[in-house]
XYZ file of C-alpha atoms in Angstrom:
416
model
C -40.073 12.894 -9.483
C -39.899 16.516 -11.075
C -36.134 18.428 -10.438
C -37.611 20.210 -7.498
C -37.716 16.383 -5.779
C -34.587 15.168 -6.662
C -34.146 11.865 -8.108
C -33.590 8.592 -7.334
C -30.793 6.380 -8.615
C -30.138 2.465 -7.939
C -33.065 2.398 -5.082
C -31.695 5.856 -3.640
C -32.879 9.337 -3.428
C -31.207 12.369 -3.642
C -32.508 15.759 -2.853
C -32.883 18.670 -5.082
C -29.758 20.385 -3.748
C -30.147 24.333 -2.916
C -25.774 24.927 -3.402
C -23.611 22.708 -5.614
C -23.375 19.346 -3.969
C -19.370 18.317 -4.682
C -18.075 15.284 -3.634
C -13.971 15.057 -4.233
C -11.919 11.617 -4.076
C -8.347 11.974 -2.891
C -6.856 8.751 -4.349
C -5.030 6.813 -2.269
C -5.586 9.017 1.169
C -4.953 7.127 4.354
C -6.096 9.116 7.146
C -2.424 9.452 8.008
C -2.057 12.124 5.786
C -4.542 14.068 6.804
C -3.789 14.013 10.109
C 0.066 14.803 9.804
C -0.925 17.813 7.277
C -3.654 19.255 9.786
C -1.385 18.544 13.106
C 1.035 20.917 10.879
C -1.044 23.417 10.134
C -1.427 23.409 6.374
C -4.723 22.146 6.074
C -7.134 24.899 7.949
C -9.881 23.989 5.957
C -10.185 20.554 6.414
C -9.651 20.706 9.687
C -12.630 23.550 9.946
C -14.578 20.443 8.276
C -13.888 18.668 11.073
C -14.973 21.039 14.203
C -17.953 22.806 12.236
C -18.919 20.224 9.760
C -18.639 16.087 10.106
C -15.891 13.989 10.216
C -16.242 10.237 10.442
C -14.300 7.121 9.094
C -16.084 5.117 6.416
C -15.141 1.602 4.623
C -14.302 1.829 0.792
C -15.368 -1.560 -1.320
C -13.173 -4.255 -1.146
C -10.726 -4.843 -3.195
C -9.514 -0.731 -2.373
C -8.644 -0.452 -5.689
C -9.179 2.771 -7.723
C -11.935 1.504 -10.114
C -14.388 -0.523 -7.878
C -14.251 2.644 -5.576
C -14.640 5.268 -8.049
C -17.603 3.536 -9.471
C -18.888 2.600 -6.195
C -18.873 6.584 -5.644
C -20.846 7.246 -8.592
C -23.770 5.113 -8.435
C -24.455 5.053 -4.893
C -23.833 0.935 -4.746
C -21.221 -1.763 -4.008
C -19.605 -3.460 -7.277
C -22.292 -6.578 -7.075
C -24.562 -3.795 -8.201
C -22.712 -1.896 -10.858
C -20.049 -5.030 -11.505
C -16.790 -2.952 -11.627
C -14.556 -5.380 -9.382
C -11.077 -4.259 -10.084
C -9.104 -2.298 -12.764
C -8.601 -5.368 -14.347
C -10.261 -8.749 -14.773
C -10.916 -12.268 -17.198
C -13.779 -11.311 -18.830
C -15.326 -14.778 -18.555
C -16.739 -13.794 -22.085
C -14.022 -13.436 -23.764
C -11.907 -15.753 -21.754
C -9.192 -12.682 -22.273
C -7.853 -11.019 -19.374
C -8.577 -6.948 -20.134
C -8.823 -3.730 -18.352
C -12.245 -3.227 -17.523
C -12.708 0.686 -18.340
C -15.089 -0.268 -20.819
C -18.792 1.097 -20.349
C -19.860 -2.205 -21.379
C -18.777 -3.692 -18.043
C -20.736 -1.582 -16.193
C -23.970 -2.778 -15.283
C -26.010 0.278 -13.721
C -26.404 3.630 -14.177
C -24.863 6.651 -12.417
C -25.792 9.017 -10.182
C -24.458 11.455 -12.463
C -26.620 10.567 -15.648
C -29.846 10.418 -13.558
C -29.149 13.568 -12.002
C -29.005 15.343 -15.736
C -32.128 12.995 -16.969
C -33.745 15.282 -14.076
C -32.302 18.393 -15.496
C -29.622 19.459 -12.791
C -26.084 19.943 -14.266
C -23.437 17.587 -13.629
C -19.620 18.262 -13.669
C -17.214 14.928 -13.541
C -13.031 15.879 -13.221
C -10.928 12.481 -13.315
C -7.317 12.744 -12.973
C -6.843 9.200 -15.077
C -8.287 8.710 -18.565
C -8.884 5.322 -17.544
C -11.818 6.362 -15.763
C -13.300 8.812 -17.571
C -15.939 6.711 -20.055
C -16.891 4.512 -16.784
C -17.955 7.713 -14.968
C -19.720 9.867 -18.058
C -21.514 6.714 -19.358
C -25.027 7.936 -20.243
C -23.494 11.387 -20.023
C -25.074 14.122 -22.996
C -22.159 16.373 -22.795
C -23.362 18.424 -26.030
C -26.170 19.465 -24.306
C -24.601 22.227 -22.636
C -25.300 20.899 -19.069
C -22.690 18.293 -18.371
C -18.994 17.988 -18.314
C -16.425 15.421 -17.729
C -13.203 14.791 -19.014
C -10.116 13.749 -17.566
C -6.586 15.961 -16.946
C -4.572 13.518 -18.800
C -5.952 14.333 -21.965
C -7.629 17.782 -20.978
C -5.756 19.324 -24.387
C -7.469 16.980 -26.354
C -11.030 17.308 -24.339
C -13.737 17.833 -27.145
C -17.011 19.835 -26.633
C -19.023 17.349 -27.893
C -17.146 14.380 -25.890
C -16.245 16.626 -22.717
C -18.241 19.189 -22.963
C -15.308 21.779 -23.287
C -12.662 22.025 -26.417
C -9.084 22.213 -24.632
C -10.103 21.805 -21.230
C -6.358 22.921 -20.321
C -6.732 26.047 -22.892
C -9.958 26.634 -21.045
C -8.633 25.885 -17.449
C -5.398 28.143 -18.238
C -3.226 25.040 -17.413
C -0.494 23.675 -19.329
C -1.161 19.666 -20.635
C 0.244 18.253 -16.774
C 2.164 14.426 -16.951
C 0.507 11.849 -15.743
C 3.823 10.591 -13.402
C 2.751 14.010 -11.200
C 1.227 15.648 -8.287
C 0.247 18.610 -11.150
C -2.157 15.992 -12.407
C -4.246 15.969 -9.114
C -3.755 19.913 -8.727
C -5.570 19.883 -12.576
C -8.720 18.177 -11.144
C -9.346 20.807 -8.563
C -7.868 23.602 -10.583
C -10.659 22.300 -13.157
C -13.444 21.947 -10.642
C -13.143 25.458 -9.017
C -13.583 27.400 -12.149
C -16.461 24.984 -13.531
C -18.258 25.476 -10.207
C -17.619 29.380 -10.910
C -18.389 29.364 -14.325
C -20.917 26.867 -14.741
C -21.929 26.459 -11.591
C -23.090 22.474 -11.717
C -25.655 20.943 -9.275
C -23.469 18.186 -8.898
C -19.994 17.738 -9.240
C -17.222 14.808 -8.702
C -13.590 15.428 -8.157
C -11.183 12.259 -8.707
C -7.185 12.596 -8.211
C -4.963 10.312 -8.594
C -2.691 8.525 -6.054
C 1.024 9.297 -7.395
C 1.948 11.200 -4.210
C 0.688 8.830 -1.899
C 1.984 5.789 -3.751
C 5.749 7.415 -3.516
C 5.336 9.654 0.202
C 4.964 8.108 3.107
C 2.314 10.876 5.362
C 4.603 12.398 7.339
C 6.903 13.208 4.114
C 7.433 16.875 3.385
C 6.036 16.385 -0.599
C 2.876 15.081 0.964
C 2.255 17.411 3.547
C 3.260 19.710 0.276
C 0.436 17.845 -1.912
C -2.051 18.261 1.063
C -1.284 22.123 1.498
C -2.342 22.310 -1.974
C -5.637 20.063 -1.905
C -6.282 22.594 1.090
C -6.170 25.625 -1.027
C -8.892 24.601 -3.704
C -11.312 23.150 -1.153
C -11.193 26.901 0.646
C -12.111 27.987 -2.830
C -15.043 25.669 -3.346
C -16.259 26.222 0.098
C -16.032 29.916 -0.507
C -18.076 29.626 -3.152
C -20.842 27.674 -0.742
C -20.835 24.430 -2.119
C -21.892 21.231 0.304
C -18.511 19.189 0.231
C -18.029 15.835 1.055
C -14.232 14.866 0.985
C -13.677 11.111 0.930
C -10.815 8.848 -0.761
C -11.292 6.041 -2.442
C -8.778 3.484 -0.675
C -5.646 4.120 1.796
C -2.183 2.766 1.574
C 0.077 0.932 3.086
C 4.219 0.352 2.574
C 4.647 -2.913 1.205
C 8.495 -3.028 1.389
C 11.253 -4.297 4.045
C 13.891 -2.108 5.490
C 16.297 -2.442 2.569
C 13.742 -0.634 0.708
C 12.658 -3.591 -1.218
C 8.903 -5.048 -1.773
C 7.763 -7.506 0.261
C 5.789 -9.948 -2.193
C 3.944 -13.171 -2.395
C 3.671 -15.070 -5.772
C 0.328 -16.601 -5.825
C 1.034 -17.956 -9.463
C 4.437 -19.905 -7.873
C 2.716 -20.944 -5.164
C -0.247 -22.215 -6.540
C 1.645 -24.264 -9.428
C 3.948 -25.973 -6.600
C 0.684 -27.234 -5.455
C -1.027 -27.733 -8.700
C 1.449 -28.086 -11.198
C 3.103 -24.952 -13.342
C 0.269 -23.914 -15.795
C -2.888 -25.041 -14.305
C -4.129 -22.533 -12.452
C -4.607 -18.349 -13.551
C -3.851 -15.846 -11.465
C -5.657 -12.303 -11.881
C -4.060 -9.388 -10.313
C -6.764 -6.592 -10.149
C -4.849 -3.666 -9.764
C -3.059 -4.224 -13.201
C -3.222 -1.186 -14.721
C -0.869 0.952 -17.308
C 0.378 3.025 -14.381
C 3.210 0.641 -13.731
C 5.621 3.109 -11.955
C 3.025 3.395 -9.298
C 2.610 -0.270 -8.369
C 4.423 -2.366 -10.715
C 0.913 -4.845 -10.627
C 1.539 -5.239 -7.263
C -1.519 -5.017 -4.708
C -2.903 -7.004 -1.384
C -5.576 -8.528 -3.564
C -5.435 -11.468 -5.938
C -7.950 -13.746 -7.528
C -7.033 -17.290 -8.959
C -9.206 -19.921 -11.375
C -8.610 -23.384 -10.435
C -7.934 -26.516 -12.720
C -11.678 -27.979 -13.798
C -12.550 -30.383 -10.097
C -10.256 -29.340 -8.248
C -11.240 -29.112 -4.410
C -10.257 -25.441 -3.140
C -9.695 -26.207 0.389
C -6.519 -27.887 0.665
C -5.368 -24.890 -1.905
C -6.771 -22.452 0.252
C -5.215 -24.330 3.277
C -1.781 -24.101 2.187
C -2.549 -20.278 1.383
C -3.242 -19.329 4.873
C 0.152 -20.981 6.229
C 1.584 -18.410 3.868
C 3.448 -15.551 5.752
C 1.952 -12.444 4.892
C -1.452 -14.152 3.736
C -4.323 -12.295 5.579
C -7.324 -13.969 4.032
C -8.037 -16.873 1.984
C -11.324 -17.358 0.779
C -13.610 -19.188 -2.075
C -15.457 -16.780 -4.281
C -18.680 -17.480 -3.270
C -17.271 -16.285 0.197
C -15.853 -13.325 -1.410
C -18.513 -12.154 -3.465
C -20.728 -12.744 -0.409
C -18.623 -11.290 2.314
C -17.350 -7.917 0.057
C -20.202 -7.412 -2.034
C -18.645 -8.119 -5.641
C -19.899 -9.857 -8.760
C -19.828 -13.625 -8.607
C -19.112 -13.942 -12.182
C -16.098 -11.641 -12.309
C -14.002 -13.256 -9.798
C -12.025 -16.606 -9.727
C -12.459 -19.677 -7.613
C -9.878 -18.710 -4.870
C -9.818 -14.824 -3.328
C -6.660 -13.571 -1.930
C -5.632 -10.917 0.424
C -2.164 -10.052 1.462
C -1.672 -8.308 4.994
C -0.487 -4.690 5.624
C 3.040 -4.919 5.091
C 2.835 -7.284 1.786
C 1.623 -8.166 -1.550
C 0.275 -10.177 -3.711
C 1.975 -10.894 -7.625
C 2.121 -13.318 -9.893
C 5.009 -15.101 -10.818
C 8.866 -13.740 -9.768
C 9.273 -13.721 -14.037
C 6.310 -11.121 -14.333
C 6.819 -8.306 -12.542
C 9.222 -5.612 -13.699
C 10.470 -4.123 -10.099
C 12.967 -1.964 -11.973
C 9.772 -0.100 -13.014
C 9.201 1.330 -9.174
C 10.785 4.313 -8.642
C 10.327 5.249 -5.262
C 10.273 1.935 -1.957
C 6.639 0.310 -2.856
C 3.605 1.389 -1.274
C 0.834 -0.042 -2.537
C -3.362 -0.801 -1.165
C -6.300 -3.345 -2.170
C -6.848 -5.571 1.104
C -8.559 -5.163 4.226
C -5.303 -2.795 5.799
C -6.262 -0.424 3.293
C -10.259 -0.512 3.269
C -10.616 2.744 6.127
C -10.732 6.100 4.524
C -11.526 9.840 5.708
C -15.360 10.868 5.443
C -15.529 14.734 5.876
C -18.255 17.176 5.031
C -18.007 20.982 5.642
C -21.442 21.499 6.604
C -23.341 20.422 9.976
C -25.242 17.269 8.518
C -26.016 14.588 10.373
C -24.044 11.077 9.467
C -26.056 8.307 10.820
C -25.105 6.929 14.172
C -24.811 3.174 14.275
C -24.738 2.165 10.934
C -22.276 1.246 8.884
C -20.923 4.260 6.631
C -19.285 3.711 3.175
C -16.978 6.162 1.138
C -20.128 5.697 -1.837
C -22.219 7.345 0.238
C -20.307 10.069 -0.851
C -23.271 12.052 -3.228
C -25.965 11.085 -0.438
C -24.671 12.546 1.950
C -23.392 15.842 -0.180
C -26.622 16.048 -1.884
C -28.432 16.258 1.743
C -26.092 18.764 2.689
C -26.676 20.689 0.051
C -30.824 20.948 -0.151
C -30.575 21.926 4.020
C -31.190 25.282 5.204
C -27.986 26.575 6.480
């Protein structure tokens, strides 16, 4: 295909677009927040999304875990295709358990490297280093026709890394922490004045979920953190950009009314059963970002001693209180799409109001700062799917948040 066709991607095609086709993830947005900031007025341009554009719920991957979704985003695919099944795993390599940010884990190409192999221009803005080599892998950012670099370490951004030296020099922004809502207002910030001054064919907007993991959606700070979102998509659709706003997973509170977290140890409850020591519990929302989530998420995978029969384990899982599905891996890797290899012999998934950990011993709860409110089962899977243009979303079938860059690509090569 020459640029004027488009491209195709992982056994998907995307149109030459005619405008900037931007698609923006707003970590950790339940719809609830959308709907309490538009009911109160501070989000007029979302909510002109939704009367002139389309507006539709879509399913993120499963677990809803920043990673898998981001990645899901920006190759078009489900982790089975591009493996990325959590934020952390046992790389059955290795036998170690690691983050799995490493471009080696990732097992197709994105959207965002075909789309410069075609010669369109590609912008990436991550809120979290952690995702920043997953999403520019196969990136040329010395070329002069991509970017990507994340606001955590914008200051130390590098033109032949990034794509821009000092992207907070070059943004006007001071350096923002990564404990704040300023990190999120960087991404946009960033992705206004790259769509003004280099004005990319395709761009991807990724916040991070600090607001949402401490505010509840009726909470004045989020309905604060919303207002703001608002203001920079008016800029971007000002500048006539296709949008597609989506999120990659929701959230849920996961703590009583004493303010403490409701939690399940999988790693106590399987060695009552098995014996202390046999069995491995991965927790794949492990990450460094501890004050968040303190490793605690509705989603847990567990490797069983060598023989041992998983139903009677997986029995005595579902009597659990607060257990919402209990599955083998093959059942899990066929029933949410991920990569067989990557998970354990047992899949767990806590309900809304709980989650999953390891042992009591392993979890530092001093670390939370806020009442937990966490995401990564099935309560959390349904997430906003709004575009500001008049593009069709098609009726009966089943729409994902990583349609994301389909959809915003189509929007952006109509006439409007």
């Amino acid at each position: 295909m020459t640029k004027r066709d488009g491209f195709e991607v992982n056994g998907r095609a995307y149109p030459a677009p005619k405008v900037p086709a931007v698609a923006i993830c707003i970590d950790g947005c339940e719809p609830a927040y959308l709907d309490h900031a538009i009911d109160a007025g501070l989000m007029p341009t979302l909510a002109r999304m939704r009367q002139d554009g389309a507006s539709a719920m879509a399913d993120s991957a499963i677990p809803s875990f920043t990673n898998p979704n981001n990645l899901s985003i920006a190759t078009g695919t489900p982790p089975s295709v591009h493996g990325i099944c959590g934020n952390y795993f046992l790389d059955p390599e290795s036998g170690r358990e690691v983050m799995m940010n490493d471009v080696r884990f990732l097992r197709t190409g994105t959207i965002f490297a075909a789309a410069q192999g075609a010669g369109f221009r590609v912008a990436v803005v991550t809120a979290k280093d952690k995702l920043r080599s997953l999403l520019g892998a196969g990136l040329d950012c010395a070329a002069g026709t991509a970017w990507c670099f994340s606001a955590e370490r914008a200051a130390s951004s590098t033109g032949e890394e990034n794509g821009i030296d000092n992207a907070a020099e070059w943004a006007g922004r001071p350096q923002p922490d990564v404990y704040s809502a300023e990190l999120s207002e960087f991404v946009l910030a960033a992705g206004a004045r790259l769509l003004h001054r280099h004005a990319p064919d395709f761009m991807y907007l990724t916040t991070t979920d600090f607001v949402q993991h401490k505010f509840a959606p009726d909470h004045p700070k989020a309905m604060e953190f919303n207002a703001m979102i608002d203001r920079y998509l008016a800029q971007l659709d000002a500048a006539g950009a296709a949008i597609v706003v989506t999120a990659d997973h929701g959230m849920k509170a996961k703590h009583d009314a004493d303010g403490q977290p409701v939690v399940i140890y999988v790693q106590n409850l399987l060695d009552d059963m098995l014996g202390d020591g046999r069995s491995r519990v991965i927790l794949p929302i492990t990450d460094p970002y501890v004050v968040h989530h303190g490793s605690l998420g509705s989603f847990a995978t567990a490797y069983l001693p060598a023989g041992t029969d998983p139903v009677p384990v997986l029995e005595r899982c579902r009597r659990q209180g607060g257990v919402d599905l209990a599955v083998t891996g093959d059942e899990a890797a066929s029933r949410f799409e991920l990569p067989r290899d990557r998970i354990g012999d047992i899949v767990l998934l806590s309900a809304s109001g709980t989650v999953l950990g390891k042992s009591r011993r392993s979890h530092d709860l001093a670390s939370l700062d806020a009442p937990l409110r966490s995401h990564g089962g099935l309560s959390e899977q349904v997430v906003p799917f709004l575009v500001n243009r008049p593009v069709g979303l098609e009726t009966g079938a089943r729409l994902r948040n990583f349609d994301a860059f389909h959809v915003a690509a189509r929007a952006a090569s109509e006439e409007n």
